[in-house]
Coordinates of C-alpha atoms in Angstrom, one line a residue:
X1 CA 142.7 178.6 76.9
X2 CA 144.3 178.8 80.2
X3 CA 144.4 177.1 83.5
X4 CA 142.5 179.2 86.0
X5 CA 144.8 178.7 88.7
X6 CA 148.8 179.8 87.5
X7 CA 147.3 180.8 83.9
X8 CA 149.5 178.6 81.9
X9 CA 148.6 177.5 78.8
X10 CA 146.4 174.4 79.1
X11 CA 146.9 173.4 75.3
X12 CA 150.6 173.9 75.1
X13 CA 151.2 170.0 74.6
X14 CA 148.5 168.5 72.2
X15 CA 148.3 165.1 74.4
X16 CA 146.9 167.6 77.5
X17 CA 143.2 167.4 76.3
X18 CA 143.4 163.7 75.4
X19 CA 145.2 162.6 78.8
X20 CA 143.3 165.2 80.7
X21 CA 139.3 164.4 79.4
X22 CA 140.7 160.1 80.4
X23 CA 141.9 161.5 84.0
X24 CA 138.6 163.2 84.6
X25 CA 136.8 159.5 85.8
X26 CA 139.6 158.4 87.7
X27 CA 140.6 161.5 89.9
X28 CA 136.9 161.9 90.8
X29 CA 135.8 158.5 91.3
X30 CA 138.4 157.8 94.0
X31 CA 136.8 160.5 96.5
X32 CA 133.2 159.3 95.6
X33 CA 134.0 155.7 96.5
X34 CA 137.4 154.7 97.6
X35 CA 135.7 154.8 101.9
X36 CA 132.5 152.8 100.6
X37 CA 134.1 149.8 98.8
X38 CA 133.7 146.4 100.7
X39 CA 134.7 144.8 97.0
X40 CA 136.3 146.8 94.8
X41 CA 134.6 149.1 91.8
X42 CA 135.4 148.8 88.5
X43 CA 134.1 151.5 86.1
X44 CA 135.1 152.3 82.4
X45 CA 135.5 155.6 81.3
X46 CA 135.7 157.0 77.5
X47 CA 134.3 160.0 75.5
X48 CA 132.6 159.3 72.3
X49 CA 130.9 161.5 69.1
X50 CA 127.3 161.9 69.5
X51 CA 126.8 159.5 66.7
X52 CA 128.6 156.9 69.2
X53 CA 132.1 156.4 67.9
X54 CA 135.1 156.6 70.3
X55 CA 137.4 157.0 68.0
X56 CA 137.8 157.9 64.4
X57 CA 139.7 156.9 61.3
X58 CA 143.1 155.8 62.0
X59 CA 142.9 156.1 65.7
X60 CA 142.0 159.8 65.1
X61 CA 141.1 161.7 68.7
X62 CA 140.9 165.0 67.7
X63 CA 137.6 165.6 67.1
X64 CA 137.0 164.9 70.5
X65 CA 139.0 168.2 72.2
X66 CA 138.0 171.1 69.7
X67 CA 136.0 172.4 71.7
X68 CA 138.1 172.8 75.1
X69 CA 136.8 174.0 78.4
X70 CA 138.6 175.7 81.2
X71 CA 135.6 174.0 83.3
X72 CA 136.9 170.4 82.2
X73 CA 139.9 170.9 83.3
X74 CA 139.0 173.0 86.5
X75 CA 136.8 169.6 87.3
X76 CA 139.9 167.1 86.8
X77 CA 142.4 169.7 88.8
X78 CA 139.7 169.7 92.0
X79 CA 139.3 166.5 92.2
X80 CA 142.6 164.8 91.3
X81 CA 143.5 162.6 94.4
X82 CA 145.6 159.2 94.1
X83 CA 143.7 156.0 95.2
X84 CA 142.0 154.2 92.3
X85 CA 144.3 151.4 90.4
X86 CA 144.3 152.2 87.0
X87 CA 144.0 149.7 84.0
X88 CA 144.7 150.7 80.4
X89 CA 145.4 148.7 77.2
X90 CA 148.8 149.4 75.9
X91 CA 147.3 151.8 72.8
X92 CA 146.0 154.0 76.0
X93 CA 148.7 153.4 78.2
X94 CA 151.7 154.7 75.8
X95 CA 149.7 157.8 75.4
X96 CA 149.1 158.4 78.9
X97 CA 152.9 157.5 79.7
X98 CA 153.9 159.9 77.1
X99 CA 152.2 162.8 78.8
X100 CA 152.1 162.6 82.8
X101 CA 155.1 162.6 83.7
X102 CA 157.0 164.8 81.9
X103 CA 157.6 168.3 83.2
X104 CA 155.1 170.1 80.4
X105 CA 152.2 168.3 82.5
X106 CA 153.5 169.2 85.8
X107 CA 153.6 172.8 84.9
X108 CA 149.7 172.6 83.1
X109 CA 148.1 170.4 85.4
X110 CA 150.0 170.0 88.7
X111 CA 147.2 168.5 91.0
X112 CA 146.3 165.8 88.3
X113 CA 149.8 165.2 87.3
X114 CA 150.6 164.2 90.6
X115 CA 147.6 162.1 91.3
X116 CA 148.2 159.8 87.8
X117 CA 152.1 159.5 88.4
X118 CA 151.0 158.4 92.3
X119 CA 148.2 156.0 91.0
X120 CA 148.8 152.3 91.0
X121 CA 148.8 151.1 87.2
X122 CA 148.4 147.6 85.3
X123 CA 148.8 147.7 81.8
X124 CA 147.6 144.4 79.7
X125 CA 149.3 143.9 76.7
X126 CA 151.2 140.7 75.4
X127 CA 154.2 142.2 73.5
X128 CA 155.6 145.4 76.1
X129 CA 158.4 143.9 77.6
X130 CA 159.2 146.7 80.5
X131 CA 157.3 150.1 81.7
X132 CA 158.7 153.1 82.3
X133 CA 155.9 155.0 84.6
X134 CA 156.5 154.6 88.0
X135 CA 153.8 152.9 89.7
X136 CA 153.0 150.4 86.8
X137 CA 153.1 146.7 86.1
X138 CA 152.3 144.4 82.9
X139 CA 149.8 141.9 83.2
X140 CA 150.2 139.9 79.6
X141 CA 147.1 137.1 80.7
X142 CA 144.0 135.8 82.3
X143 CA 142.9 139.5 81.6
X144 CA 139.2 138.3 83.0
X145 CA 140.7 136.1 86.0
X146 CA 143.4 138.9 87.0
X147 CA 140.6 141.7 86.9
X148 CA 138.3 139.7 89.1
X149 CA 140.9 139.4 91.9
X150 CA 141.4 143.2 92.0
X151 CA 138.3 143.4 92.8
X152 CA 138.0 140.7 95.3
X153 CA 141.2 141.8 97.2
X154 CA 142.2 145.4 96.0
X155 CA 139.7 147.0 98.3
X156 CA 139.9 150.0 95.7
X157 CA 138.1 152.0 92.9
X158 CA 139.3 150.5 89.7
X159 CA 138.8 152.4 86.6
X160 CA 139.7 151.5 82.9
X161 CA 140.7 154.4 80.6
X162 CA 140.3 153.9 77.0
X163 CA 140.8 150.4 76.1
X164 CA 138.3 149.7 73.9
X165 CA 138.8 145.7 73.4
X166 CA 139.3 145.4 76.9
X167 CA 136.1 147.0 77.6
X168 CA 134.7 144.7 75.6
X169 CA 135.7 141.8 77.5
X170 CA 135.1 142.6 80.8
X171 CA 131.4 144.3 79.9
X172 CA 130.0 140.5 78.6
X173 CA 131.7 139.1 81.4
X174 CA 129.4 141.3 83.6
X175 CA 132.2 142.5 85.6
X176 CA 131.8 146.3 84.9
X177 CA 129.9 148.1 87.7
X178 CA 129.4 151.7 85.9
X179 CA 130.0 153.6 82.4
X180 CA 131.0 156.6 82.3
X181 CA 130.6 158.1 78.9
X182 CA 132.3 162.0 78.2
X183 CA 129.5 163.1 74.7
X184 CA 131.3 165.2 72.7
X185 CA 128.8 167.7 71.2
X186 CA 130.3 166.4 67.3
X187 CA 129.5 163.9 64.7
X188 CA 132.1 162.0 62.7
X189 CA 132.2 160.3 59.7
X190 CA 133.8 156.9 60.7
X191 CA 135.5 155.1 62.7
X192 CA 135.3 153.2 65.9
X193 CA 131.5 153.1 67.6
X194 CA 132.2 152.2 71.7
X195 CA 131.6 148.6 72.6
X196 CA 131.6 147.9 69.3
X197 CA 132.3 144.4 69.8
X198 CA 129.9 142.8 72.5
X199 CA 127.6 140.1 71.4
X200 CA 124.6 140.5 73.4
X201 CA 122.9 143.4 75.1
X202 CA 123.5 144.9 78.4
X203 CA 121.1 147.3 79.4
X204 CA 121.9 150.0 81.1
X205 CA 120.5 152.8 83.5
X206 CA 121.0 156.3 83.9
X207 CA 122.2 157.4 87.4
X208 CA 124.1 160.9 87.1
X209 CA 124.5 163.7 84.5
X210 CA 127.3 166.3 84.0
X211 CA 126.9 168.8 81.9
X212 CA 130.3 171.0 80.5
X213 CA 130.2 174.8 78.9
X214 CA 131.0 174.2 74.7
X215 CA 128.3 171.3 75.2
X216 CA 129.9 168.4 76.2
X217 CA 128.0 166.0 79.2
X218 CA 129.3 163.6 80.8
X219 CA 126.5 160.7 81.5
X220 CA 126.6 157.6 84.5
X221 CA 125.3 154.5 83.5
X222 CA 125.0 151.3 85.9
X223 CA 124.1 148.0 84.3
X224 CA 120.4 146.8 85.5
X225 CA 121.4 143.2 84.0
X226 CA 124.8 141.6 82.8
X227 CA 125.5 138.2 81.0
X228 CA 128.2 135.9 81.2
X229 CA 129.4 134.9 77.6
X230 CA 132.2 133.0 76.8
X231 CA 135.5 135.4 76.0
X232 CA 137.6 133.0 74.3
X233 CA 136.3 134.7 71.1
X234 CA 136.7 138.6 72.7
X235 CA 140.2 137.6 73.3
X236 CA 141.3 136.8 69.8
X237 CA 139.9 140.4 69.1
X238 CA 141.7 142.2 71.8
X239 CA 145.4 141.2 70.2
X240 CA 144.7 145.0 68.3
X241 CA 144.7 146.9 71.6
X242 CA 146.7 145.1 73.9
X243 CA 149.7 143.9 71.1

């Protein structure tokens, strides 16, 4: 597959699907919002099996970018703008840091490259002691308290890439304003099913489909009602993802 733009080999670097299906939410969601926010937005984004799993054995992703499109990565290349502040547990963020940017991404995807390495970037974890990627600071507590006063004060779109446990945690505490959810036309056999972990239900409501050539669709959600449950119990669980 190539880029349609300076036909280089799209798939040259195996982290270029991975990184570029997780940029898709963040590059588009800062032109869609970043003029209307009066408190900032904070949406998740993640792409999942159709049998609901977001990730399989042994952290295993590559299920998820068999099937590649040039029209994916068209999509995240059009749209790719600096602006939203970028969250990611550390799991996410290594992978993403890995990736952006070295020279390999600058070549493939030039546009996004530069809007991730420009975006602002918070990583949560309780063990990294210092970040490499420009633009990026560690945030090792309070994950609900600090996330709350982004919004309050950023004045920006706020998106979460990956991070499952984190995504846990913020969702009960009602403090996610949309899903976005990339459905990977595939079933696994195991693994990890997306908000695996929440205790109660949050109800959801469809606002905006995307469909992809090779299948895949990427589907809006807003939540019609959110609870507030204690996290002290979330937090134990999130030591996986953010350790």
């Amino acid at each position: 597959m190539t880029n349609s733009k300076n036909k280089t080999p799209v798939l040259s670097n195996p982290w270029y699907p991975v990184c570029c299906s997780y940029v898709i939410i963040f590059v588009n969601l800062s032109l869609r919002d970043i003029k209307t926010l009066v408190m900032g937005k904070l949406s998740v984004y993640n792409f999942t099996s159709v049998n609901g799993y977001f990730k399989g054995l042994n952290e295993d992703v590559s299920w998820a970018h068999r099937i590649a499109s040039g029209e994916v990565s068209d999509f995240a290349a059009e749209n790719a703008q600096s602006g939203a502040i970028l969250l990611f547990g550390r799991k996410t963020y290594e992978m993403m840091a890995s990736y952006w940017p070295t020279d390999a991404a600058k070549k493939n995807a030039p546009e996004v490259a530069d809007g991730m390495n420009k975006a602002e970037k918070i990583v949560f974890s309780k063990t990294l002691k210092q970040v490499k990627w420009n633009n990026t600071r560690v945030i090792k507590s309070n994950i609900v308290e600090e996330v709350q006063k982004l919004k309050e004060t950023s004045g920006k779109s706020i998106t979460i890439l990956g991070s499952g446990s984190i995504v846990n945690l913020l969702a009960e505490k009602g403090l996610i304003d949309e899903f976005m959810i990339m459905i990977h036309p595939v079933a696994i056999g195991n693994g990890t099913p997306f908000l695996k972990d929440i205790s109660e239900n949050i109800d959801l409501e469809l606002t905006k489909t995307k469909p992809f050539k090779g299948g895949t669709v990427l589907l809006y959600y807003q939540p019609s009602r959110q609870k507030v449950s204690d996290p002290k119990q979330r937090e134990k669980n999130m030591a996986h993802e953010t350790h």
